[in-house]
CSV table of C-alpha atoms in Angstrom, one decimal:
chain,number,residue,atom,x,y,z
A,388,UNK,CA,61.9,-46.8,26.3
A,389,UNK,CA,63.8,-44.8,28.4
A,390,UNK,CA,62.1,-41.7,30.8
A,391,UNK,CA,64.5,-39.1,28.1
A,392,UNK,CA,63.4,-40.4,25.3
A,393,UNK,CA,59.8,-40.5,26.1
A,394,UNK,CA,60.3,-37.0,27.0
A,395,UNK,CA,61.9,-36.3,23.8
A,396,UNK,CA,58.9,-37.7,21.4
A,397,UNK,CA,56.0,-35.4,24.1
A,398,UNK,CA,58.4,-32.5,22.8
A,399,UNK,CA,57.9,-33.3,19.6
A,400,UNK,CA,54.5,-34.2,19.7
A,401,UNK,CA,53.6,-30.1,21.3
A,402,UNK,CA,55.7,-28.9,19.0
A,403,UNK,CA,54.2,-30.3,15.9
A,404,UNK,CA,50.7,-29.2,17.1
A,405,UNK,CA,52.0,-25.7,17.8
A,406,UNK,CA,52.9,-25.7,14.2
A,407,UNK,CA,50.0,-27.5,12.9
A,408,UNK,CA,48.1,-24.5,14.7
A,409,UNK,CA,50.3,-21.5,13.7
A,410,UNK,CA,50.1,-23.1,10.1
A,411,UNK,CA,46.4,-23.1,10.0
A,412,UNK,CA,45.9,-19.9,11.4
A,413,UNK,CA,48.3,-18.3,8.6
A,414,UNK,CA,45.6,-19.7,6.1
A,415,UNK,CA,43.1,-17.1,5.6
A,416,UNK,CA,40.1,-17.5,3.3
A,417,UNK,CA,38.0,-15.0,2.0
A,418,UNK,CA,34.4,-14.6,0.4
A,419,UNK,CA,33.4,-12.8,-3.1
A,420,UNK,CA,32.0,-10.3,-0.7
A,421,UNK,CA,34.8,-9.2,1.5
A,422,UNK,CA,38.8,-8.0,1.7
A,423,UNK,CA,40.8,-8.9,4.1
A,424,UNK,CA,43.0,-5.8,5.1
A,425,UNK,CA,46.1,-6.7,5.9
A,426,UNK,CA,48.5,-5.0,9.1
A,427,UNK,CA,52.4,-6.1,9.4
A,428,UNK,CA,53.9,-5.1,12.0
A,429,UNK,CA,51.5,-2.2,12.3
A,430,UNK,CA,51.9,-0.9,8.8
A,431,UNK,CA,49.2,-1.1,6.5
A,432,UNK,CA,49.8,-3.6,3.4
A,433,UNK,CA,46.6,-3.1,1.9
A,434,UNK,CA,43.6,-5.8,0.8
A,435,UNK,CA,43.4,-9.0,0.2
A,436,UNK,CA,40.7,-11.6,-1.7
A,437,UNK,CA,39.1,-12.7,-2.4
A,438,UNK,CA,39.9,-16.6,-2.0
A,439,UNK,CA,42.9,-18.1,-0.1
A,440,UNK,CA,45.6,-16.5,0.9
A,441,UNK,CA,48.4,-16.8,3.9
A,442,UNK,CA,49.2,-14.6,6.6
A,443,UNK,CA,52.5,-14.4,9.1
A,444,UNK,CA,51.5,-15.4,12.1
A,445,UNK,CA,52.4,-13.1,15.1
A,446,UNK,CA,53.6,-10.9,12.6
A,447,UNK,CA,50.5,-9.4,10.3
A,448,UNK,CA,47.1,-9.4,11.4
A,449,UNK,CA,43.6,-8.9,9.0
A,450,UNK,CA,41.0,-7.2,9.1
A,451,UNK,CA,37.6,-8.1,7.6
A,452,UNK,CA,35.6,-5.4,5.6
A,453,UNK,CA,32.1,-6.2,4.1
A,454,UNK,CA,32.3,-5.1,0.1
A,455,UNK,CA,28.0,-5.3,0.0
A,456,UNK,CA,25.6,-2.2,0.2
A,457,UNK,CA,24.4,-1.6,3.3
A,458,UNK,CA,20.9,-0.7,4.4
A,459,UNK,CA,20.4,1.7,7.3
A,460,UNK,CA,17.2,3.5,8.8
A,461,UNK,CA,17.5,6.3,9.9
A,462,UNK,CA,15.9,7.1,13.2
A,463,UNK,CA,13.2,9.6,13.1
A,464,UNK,CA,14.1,13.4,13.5
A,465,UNK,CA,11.9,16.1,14.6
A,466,UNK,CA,12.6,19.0,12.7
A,467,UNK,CA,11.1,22.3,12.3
A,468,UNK,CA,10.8,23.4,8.8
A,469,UNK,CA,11.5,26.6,7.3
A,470,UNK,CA,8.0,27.9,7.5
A,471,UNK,CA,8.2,27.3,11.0
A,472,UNK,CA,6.3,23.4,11.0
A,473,UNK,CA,7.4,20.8,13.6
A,474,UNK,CA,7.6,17.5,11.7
A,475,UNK,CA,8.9,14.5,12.4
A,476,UNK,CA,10.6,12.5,9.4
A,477,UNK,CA,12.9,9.3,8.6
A,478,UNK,CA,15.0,8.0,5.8
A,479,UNK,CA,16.9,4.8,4.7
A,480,UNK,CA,20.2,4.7,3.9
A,481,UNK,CA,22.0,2.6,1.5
A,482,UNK,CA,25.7,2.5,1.2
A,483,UNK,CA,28.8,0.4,0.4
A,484,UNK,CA,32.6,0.2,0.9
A,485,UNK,CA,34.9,1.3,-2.0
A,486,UNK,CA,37.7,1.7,-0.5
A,487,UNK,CA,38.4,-0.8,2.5
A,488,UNK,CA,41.8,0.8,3.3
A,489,UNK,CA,40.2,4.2,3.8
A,490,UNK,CA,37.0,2.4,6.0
A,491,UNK,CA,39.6,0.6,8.1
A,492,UNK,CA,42.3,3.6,8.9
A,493,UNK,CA,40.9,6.5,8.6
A,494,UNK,CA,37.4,6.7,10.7
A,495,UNK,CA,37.1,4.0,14.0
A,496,UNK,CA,33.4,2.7,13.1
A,497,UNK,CA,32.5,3.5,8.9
A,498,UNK,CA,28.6,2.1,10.0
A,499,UNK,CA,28.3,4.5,13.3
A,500,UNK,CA,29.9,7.3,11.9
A,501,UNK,CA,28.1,7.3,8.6
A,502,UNK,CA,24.4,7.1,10.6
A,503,UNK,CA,25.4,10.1,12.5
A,504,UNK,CA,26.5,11.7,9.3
A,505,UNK,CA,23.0,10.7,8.0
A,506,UNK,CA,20.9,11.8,11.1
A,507,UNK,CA,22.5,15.4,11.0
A,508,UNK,CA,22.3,16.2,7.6
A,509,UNK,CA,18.6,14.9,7.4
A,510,UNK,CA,17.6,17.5,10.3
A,511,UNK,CA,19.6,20.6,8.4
A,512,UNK,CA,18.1,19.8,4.8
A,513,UNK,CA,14.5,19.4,6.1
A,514,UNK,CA,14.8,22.4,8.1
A,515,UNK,CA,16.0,24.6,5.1
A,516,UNK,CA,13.1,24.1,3.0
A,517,UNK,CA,9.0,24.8,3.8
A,518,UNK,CA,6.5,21.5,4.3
A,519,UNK,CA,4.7,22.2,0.9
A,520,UNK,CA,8.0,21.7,-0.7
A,521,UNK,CA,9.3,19.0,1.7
A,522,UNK,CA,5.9,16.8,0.6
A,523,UNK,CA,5.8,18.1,-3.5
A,524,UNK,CA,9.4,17.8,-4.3
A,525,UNK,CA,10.4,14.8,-2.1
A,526,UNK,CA,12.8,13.9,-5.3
A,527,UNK,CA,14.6,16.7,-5.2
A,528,UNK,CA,15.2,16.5,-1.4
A,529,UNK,CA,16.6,13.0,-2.0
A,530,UNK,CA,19.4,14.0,-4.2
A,531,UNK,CA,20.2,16.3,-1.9
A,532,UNK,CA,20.4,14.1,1.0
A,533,UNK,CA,22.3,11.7,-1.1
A,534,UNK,CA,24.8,14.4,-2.5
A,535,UNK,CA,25.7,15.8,0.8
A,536,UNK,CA,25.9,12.5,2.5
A,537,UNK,CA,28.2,11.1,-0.1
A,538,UNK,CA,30.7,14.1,-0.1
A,539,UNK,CA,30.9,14.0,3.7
A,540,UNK,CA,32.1,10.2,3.5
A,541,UNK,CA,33.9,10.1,0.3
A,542,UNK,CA,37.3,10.8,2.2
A,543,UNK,CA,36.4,7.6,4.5
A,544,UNK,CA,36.3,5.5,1.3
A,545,UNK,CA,32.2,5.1,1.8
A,546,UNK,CA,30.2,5.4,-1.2
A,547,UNK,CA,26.3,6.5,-0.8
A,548,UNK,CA,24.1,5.5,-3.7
A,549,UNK,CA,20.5,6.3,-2.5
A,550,UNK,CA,18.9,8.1,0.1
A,551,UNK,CA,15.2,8.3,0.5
A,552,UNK,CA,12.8,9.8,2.7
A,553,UNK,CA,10.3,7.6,4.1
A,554,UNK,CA,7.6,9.3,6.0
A,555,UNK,CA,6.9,12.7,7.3
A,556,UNK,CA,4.3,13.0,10.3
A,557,UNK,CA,2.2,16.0,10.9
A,558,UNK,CA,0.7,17.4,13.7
A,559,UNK,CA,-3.2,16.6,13.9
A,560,UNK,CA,-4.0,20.6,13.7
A,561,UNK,CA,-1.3,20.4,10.7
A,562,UNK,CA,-3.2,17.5,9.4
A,563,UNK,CA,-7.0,19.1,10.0
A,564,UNK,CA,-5.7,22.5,8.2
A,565,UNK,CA,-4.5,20.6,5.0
A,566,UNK,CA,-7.5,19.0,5.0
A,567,UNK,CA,-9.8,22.1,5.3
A,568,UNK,CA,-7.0,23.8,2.5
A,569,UNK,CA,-7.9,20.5,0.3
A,570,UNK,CA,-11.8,20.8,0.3
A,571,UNK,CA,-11.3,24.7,-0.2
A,572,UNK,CA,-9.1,24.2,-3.1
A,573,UNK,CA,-12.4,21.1,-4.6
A,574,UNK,CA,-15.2,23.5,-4.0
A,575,UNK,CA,-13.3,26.5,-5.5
A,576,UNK,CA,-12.9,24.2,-8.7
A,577,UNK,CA,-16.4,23.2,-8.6
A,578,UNK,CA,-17.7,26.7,-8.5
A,579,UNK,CA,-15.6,27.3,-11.5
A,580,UNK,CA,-16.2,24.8,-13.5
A,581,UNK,CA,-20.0,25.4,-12.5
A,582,UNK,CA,-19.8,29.2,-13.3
A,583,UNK,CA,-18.1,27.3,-16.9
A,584,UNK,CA,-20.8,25.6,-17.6
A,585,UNK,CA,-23.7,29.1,-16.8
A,586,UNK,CA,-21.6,30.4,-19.1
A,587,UNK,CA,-21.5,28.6,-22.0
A,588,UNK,CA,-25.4,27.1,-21.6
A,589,UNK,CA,-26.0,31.0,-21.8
A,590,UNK,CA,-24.8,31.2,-24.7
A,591,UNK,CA,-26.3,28.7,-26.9
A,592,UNK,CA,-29.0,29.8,-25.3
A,593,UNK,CA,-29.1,33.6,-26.2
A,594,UNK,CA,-28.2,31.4,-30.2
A,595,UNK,CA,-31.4,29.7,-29.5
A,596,UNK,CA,-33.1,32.9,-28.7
A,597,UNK,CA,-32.1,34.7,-31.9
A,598,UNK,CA,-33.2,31.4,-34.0
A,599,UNK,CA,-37.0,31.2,-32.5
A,600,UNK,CA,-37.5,35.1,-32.9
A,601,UNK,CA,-36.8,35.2,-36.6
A,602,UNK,CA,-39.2,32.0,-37.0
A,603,UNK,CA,-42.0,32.5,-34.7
A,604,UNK,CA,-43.6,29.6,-35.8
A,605,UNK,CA,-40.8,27.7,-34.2
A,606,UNK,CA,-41.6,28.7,-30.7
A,607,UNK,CA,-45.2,27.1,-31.2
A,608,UNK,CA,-43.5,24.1,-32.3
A,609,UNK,CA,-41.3,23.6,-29.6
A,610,UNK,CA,-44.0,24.0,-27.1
A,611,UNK,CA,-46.1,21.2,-29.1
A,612,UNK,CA,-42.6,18.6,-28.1
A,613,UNK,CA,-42.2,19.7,-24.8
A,614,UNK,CA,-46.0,18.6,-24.0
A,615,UNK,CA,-45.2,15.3,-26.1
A,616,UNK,CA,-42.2,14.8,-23.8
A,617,UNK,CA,-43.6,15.5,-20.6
A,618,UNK,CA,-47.5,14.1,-21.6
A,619,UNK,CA,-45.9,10.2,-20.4
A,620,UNK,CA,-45.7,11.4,-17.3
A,621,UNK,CA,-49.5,10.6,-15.8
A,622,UNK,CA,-48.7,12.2,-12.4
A,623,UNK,CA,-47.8,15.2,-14.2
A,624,UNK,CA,-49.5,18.5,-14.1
A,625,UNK,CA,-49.7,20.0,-17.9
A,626,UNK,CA,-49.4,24.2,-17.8
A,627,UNK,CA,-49.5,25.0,-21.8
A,628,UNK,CA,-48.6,28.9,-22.4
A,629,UNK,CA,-50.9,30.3,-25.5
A,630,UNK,CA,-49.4,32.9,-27.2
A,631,UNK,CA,-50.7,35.9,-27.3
A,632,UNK,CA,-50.4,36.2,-31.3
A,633,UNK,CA,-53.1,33.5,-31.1
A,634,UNK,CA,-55.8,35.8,-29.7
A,635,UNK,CA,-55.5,38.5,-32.0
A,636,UNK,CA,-58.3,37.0,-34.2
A,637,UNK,CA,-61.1,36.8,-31.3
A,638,UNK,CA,-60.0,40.4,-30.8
A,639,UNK,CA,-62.2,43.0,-32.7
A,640,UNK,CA,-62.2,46.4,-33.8
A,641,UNK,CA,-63.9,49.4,-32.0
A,642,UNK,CA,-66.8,50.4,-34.5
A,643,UNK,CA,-66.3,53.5,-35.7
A,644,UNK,CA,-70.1,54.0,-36.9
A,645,UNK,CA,-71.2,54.2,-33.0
A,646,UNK,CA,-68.3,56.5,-32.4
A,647,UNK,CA,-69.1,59.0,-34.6
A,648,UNK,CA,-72.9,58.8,-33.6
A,649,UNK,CA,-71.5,59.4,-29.9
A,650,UNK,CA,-69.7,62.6,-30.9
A,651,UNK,CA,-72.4,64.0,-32.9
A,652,UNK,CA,-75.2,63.2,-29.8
A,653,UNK,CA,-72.7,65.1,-27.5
């Protein structure tokens, strides 16, 4: 074998590999849970996927976008509410790609740009409403959150499906007065429900009252079952009230024989 034709056949050889290559990088395969956008020439062509598909080497390039929601923390902000309350308060994010074109061409980073988004409009929603409602009406901040997030990354083909507040940290004085406002708040309900009860034990007793004084035997009568109750105590020290209606018959008459003899002496 002469030198040339060696030569020829190591040609050959490169040359076939360099199309094995370019061949195998034209074949492009995509998962369930991704497009392939596709560039020719610099022009946008739009998605592709999923599954196999080919590409022009040299000529079109792809780039991957992730189709699956996405779950972001927030990083805690301190804010000061509208009542003048510095709090600091997180979130998490979730989020997905509807649009890869949009993602791709019209904002550099989706991820970045939509946690900035996030971060910013967290601090301006927390700081437009007081703490009481911030910790009372934690849904209705969430739609909010959600509804402004989502129209701020709509055009970048970003859809935002929940947003939800995660924890809000007081300041320890902040913390001591809610606590002090909290046992105010139990003992003011005690007292009423107290004052309630005075009330209505007053009541049936002023019912009881007017029952015993048209029977006065009854009043007697309820003396003899208190001693009964109280007589299985041995420890206990009996005090029995006698009515005075009881003495009347020991009581007697000033005679009036001796009181006219007194007059008539004088």
């Amino acid at each position: 074998m002469s030198g040339v034709t060696f030569f020829l056949l190591a040609c050959l050889a490169v040359l076939a590999f360099i199309a094995l290559m370019i061949l195998l990088s034209a074949i492009k395969i995509v998962p369930e849970y991704e497009r392939g956008v596709i560039f020719r020439l610099g022009r946008l062509m739009g998605p592709r996927g999923p599954g196999i598909f080919f590409v022009i080497p040299i000529f079109e390039r792809m780039v991957r976008v992730d189709m699956r929601v996405i779950t972001m923390d927030v990083p805690v902000q301190e804010v000061i509410t509208l009542d003048n309350v510095t709090i600091k308060v997180n979130a998490v994010l979730y989020f997905q790609v509807i649009n890869p074109n949009w993602a791709v061409t019209k904002v550099m980073d989706y991820i970045r740009a939509t946690m900035q988004i996030a971060q910013t409009t967290l601090r301006s929603v927390v700081g437009q409403v007081e703490l009481d409602e911030l910790l009372a009406q934690r849904e209705k901040i969430n739609q909010k959150l959600q509804q402004i997030i989502d129209e701020q990354t709509e055009p970048w083909g970003i859809k935002v499906t929940i947003v939800e507040v995660k924890d809000v940290e007081l300041p320890q004085n902040m913390q001591r007065a809610m606590a002090r406002q909290a046992e105010a708040e139990r003992e003011k309900r005690a007292k009423l429900i107290h004052a309630d009860g005075e009330l209505q034990a007053s009541r049936t007793l002023a019912e009881a009252a007017k029952v015993l004084a048209s029977e006065p035997v009854t009043l007697q009568l309820r003396y003899l079952q208190t001693l009964t109750e109280i007589a299985t105590e041995k420890n206990s020290t009996i005090i029995f009230p006698l009515p005075i209606d009881t003495l009347k018959a020991f009581v007697t008459p000033s005679n009036p024989v001796n009181n006219d003899v007194r007059h008539s002496a004088d």
